[in-house]
Coordinates of C-alpha atoms in Angstrom, one line a residue:
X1 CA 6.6 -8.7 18.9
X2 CA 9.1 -5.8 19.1
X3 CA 12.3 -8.5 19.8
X4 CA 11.0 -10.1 16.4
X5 CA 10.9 -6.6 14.7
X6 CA 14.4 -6.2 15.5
X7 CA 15.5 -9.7 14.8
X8 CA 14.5 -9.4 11.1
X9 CA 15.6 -5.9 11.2
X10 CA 19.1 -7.1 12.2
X11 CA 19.0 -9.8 9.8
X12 CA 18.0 -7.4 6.6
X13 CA 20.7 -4.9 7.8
X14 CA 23.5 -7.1 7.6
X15 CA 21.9 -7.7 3.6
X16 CA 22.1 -4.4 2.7
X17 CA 24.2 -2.0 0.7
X18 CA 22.8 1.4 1.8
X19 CA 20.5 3.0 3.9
X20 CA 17.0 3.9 2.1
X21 CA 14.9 6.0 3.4
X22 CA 11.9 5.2 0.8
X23 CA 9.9 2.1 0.6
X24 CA 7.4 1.3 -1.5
X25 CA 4.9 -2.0 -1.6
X26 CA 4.1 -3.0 -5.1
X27 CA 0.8 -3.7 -4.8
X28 CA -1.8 -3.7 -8.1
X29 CA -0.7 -1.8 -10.5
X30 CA 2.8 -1.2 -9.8
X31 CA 4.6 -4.3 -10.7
X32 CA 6.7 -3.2 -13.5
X33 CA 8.1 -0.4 -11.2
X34 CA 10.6 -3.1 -10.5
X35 CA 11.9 -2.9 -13.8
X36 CA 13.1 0.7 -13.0
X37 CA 15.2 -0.3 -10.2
X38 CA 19.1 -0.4 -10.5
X39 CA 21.6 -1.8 -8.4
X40 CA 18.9 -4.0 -7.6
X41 CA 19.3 -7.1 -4.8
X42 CA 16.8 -9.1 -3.6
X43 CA 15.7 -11.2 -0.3
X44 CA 12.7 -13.7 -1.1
X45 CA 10.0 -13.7 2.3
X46 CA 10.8 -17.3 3.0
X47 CA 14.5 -16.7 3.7
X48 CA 13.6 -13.7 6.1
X49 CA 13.3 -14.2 9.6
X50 CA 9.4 -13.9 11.2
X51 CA 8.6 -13.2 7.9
X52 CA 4.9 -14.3 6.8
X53 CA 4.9 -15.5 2.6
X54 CA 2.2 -14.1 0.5
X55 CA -0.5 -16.8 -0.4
X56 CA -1.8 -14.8 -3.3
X57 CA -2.1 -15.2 -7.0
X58 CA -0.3 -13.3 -8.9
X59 CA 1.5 -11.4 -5.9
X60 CA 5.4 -12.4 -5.5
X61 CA 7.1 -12.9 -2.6
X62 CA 10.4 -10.5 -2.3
X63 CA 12.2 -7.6 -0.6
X64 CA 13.8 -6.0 -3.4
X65 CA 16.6 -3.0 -2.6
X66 CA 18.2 -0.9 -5.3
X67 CA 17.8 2.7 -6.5
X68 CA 15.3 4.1 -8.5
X69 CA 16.6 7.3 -10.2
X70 CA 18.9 9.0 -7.4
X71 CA 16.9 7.2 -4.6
X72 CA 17.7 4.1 -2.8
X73 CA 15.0 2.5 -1.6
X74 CA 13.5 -0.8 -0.4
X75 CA 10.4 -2.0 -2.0
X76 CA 7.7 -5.1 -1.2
X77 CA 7.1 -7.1 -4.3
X78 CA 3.8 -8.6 -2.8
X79 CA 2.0 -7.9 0.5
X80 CA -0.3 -9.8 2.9
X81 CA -4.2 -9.5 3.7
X82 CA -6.3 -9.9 6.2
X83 CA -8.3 -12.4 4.3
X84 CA -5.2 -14.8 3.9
X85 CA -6.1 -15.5 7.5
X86 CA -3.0 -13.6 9.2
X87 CA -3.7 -11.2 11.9
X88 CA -3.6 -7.9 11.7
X89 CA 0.0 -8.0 13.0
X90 CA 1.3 -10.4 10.7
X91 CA -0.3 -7.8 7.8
X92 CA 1.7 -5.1 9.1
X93 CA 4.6 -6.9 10.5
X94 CA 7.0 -5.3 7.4
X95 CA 6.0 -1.9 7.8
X96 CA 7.2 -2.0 11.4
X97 CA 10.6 -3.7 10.4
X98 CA 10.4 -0.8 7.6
X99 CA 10.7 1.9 10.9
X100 CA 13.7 -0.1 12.7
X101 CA 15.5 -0.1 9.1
X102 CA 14.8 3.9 8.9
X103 CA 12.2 4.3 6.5
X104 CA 10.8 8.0 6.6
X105 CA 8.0 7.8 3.1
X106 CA 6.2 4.6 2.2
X107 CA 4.6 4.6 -1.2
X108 CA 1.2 2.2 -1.7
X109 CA -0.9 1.4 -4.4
X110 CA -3.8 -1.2 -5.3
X111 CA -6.6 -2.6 -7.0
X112 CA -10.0 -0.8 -6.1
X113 CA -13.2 -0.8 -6.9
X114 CA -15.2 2.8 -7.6
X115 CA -18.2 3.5 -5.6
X116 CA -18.1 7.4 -7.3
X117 CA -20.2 7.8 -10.3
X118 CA -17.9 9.9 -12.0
X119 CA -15.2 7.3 -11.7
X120 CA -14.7 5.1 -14.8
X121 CA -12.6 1.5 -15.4
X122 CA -8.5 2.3 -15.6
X123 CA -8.6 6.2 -13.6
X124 CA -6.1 6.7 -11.0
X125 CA -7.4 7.9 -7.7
X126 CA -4.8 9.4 -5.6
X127 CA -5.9 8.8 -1.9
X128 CA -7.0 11.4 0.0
X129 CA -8.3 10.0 3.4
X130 CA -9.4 6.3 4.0
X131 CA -12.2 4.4 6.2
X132 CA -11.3 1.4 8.4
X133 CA -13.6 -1.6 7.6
X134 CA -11.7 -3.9 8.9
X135 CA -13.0 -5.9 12.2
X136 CA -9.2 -6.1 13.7
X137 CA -8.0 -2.9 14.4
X138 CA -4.0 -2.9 13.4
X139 CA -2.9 -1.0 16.4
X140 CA -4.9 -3.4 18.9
X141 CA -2.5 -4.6 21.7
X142 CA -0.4 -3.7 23.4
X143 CA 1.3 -0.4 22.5
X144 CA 4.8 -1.1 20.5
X145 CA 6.5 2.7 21.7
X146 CA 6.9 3.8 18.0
X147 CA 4.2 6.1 18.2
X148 CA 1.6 7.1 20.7
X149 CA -1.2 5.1 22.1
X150 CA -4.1 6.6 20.6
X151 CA -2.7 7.8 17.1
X152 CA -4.2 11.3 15.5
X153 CA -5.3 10.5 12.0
X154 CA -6.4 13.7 10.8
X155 CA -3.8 13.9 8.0
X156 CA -3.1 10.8 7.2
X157 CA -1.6 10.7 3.4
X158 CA 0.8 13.5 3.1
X159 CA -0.9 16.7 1.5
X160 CA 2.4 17.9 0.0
X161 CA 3.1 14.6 -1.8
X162 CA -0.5 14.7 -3.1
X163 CA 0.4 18.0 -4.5
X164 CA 3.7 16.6 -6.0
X165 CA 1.8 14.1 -7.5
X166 CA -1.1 16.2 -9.0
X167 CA 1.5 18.4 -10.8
X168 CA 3.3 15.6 -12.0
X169 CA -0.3 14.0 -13.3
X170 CA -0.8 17.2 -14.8
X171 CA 3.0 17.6 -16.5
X172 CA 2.7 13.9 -17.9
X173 CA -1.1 14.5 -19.4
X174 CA -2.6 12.0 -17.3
X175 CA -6.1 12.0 -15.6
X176 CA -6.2 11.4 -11.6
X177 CA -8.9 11.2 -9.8
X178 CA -8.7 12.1 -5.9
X179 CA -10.9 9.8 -3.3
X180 CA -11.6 8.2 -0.1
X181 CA -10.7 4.5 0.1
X182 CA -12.5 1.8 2.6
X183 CA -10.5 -1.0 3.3
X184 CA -12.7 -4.2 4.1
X185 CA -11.3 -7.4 4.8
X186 CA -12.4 -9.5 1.7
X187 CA -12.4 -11.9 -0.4
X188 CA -15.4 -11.4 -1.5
X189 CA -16.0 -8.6 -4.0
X190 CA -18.9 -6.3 -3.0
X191 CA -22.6 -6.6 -3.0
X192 CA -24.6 -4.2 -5.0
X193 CA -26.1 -2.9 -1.4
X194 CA -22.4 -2.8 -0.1
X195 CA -21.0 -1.0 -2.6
X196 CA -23.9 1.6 -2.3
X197 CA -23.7 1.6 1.9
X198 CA -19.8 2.3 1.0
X199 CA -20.7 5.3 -1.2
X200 CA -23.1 6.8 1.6
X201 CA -20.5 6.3 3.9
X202 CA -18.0 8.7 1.7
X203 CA -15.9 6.3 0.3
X204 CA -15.0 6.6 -3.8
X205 CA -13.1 3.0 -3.6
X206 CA -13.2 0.0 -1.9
X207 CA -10.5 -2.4 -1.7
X208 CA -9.2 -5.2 0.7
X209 CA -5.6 -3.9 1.9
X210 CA -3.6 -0.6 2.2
X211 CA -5.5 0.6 5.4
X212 CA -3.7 -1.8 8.1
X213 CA -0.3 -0.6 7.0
X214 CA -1.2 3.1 6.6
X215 CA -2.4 3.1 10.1
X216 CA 0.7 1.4 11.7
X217 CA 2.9 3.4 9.1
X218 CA 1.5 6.4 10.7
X219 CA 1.9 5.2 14.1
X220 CA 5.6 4.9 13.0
X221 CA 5.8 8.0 12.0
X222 CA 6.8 7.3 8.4
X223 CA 5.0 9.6 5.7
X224 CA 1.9 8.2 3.3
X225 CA 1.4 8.9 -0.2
X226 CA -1.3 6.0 -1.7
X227 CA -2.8 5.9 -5.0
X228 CA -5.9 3.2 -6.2
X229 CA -6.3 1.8 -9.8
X230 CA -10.3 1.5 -10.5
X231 CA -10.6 -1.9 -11.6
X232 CA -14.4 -2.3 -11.4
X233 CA -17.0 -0.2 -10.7
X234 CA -19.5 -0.6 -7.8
X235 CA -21.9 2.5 -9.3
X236 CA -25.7 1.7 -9.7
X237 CA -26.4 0.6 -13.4
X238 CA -22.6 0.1 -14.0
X239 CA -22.1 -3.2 -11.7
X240 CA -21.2 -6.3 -13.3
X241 CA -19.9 -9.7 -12.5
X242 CA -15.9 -9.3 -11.9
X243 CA -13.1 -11.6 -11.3
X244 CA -9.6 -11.3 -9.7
X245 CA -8.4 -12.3 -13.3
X246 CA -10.1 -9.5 -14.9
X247 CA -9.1 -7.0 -11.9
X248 CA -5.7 -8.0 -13.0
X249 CA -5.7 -7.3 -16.2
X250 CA -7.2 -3.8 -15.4
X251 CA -4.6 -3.1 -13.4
X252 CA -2.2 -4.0 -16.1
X253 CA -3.7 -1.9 -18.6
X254 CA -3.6 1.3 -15.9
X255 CA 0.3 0.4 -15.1
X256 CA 1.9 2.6 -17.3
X257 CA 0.2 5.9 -16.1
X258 CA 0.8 4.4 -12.4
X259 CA 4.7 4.0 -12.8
X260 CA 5.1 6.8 -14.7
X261 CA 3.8 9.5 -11.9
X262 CA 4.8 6.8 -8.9
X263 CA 8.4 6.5 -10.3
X264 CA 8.8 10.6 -10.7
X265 CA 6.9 11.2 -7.2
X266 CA 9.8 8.9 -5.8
X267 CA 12.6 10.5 -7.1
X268 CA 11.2 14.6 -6.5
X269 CA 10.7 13.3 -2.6

């Protein structure tokens, strides 16, 4: 695993113009981030070596490098889940290529869906701590000497961007909500008893990615800062039959608040 880490390392070093040290993966929510970047190049998945390609609707397939603001930085336009049918070191596969290109903050964001009452359709919830549900741990294996062999996790997503970011919420007039997400490995959306087990559990949002690459980000030593769009909610009495089309175009609706604090967060880091 680590020779292929380098090998696509190698391969995306000789593609690139500077040295970011800021990635971020365009997940739900963020897409039009893109149109923010200057200087902007790109390298589609396919043409990357040991690089998986994203098998889901409405999630592109690209490396894109460039600068937003002052920064450069690298971001993923479209990521991989576990319920494509990769492993869990196929998911994460980027975010260690990410450390061997010397990448210190990785910015995430997705689609969720709210297991807290107080929660409604379109809030931001800047993530606080998360869950594991998946059933493949990313970090089972072998240990890849990047980080320790049993990883602390007890500050996970940096407290001093999630500070940044509540005063920049707070500048910009725009309501965040802060939360514990549970990553689970999909496809399904959740049943009502689910979504209330999740809630007893501590979670505020569910969601099927983000977790995996947290976890080995950590383990790599790069910082977290994550944010979740509420695209449904899994709250007694509010539960009602949801697509992916219709988490989509939640999403979209929530973009605008989601760039605007994701794009100033970047560029204060």
């Amino acid at each position: 695993m680590l020779e292929k880490i380098q090998e696509t390392a190698a391969f995306l070093k000789a593609k690139m113009h500077s040295n970011p040290e800021t990635a971020i993966i365009l997940g739900t929510g963020l897409g039009s981030l893109v149109n923010d970047i200057t200087e902007k190049y790109e390298v589609e998945y396919k043409d990357i070596p040991n690089f998986p390609v994203s098998t889901v609707e409405g999630h592109s397939g690209k490396l894109i490098f460039g600068k937003l603001g002052d920064k450069d930085i690298m971001a993923m336009q479209g990521r991989f889940h576990y319920y494509e049918g990769y492993n869990m070191q196929i998911v994460t596969f980027p975010v260690r290529v990410m450390r061997e290109l010397g990448i210190k903050t990785l910015f995430v964001s997705n689609a969720s869906g709210g297991t807290n009452a107080s929660f409604e359709i379109g809030d931001l919830m800047i993530i606080t701590d998360h869950i594991n549900g998946f059933p493949e741990h990313p970090l089972r294996g072998k240990n890849i000497p990047y980080g320790p062999r049993f990883l602390d996790m007890s500050e996970t997503y940096d407290k001093e961007l999630i500070r940044k970011a509540d005063k920049i919420a707070a500048e910009k007039g725009i309501k965040v909500q802060h939360g514990v997400y549970i990553g689970t490995q999909g496809p399904t959306f959740e049943t009502p008893a689910e979504y209330k087990m999740f809630h007893i559990w501590g979670a505020d949002a569910v969601g099927m990615s983000t977790v995996p690459e947290v976890i080995v980000a950590r383990h790599c030593g790069i910082k977290v800062f994550g944010i979740s769009v509420i695209t449904d909610l899994g709250v007694e009495g509010k539960i009602v039959e949801v697509s992916h089309e219709e988490v989509q175009i939640a999403a979209d609706a929530a973009q605008p608040k989601m760039t605007a604090i994701m794009r100033e967060l970047i560029n204060r880091s």
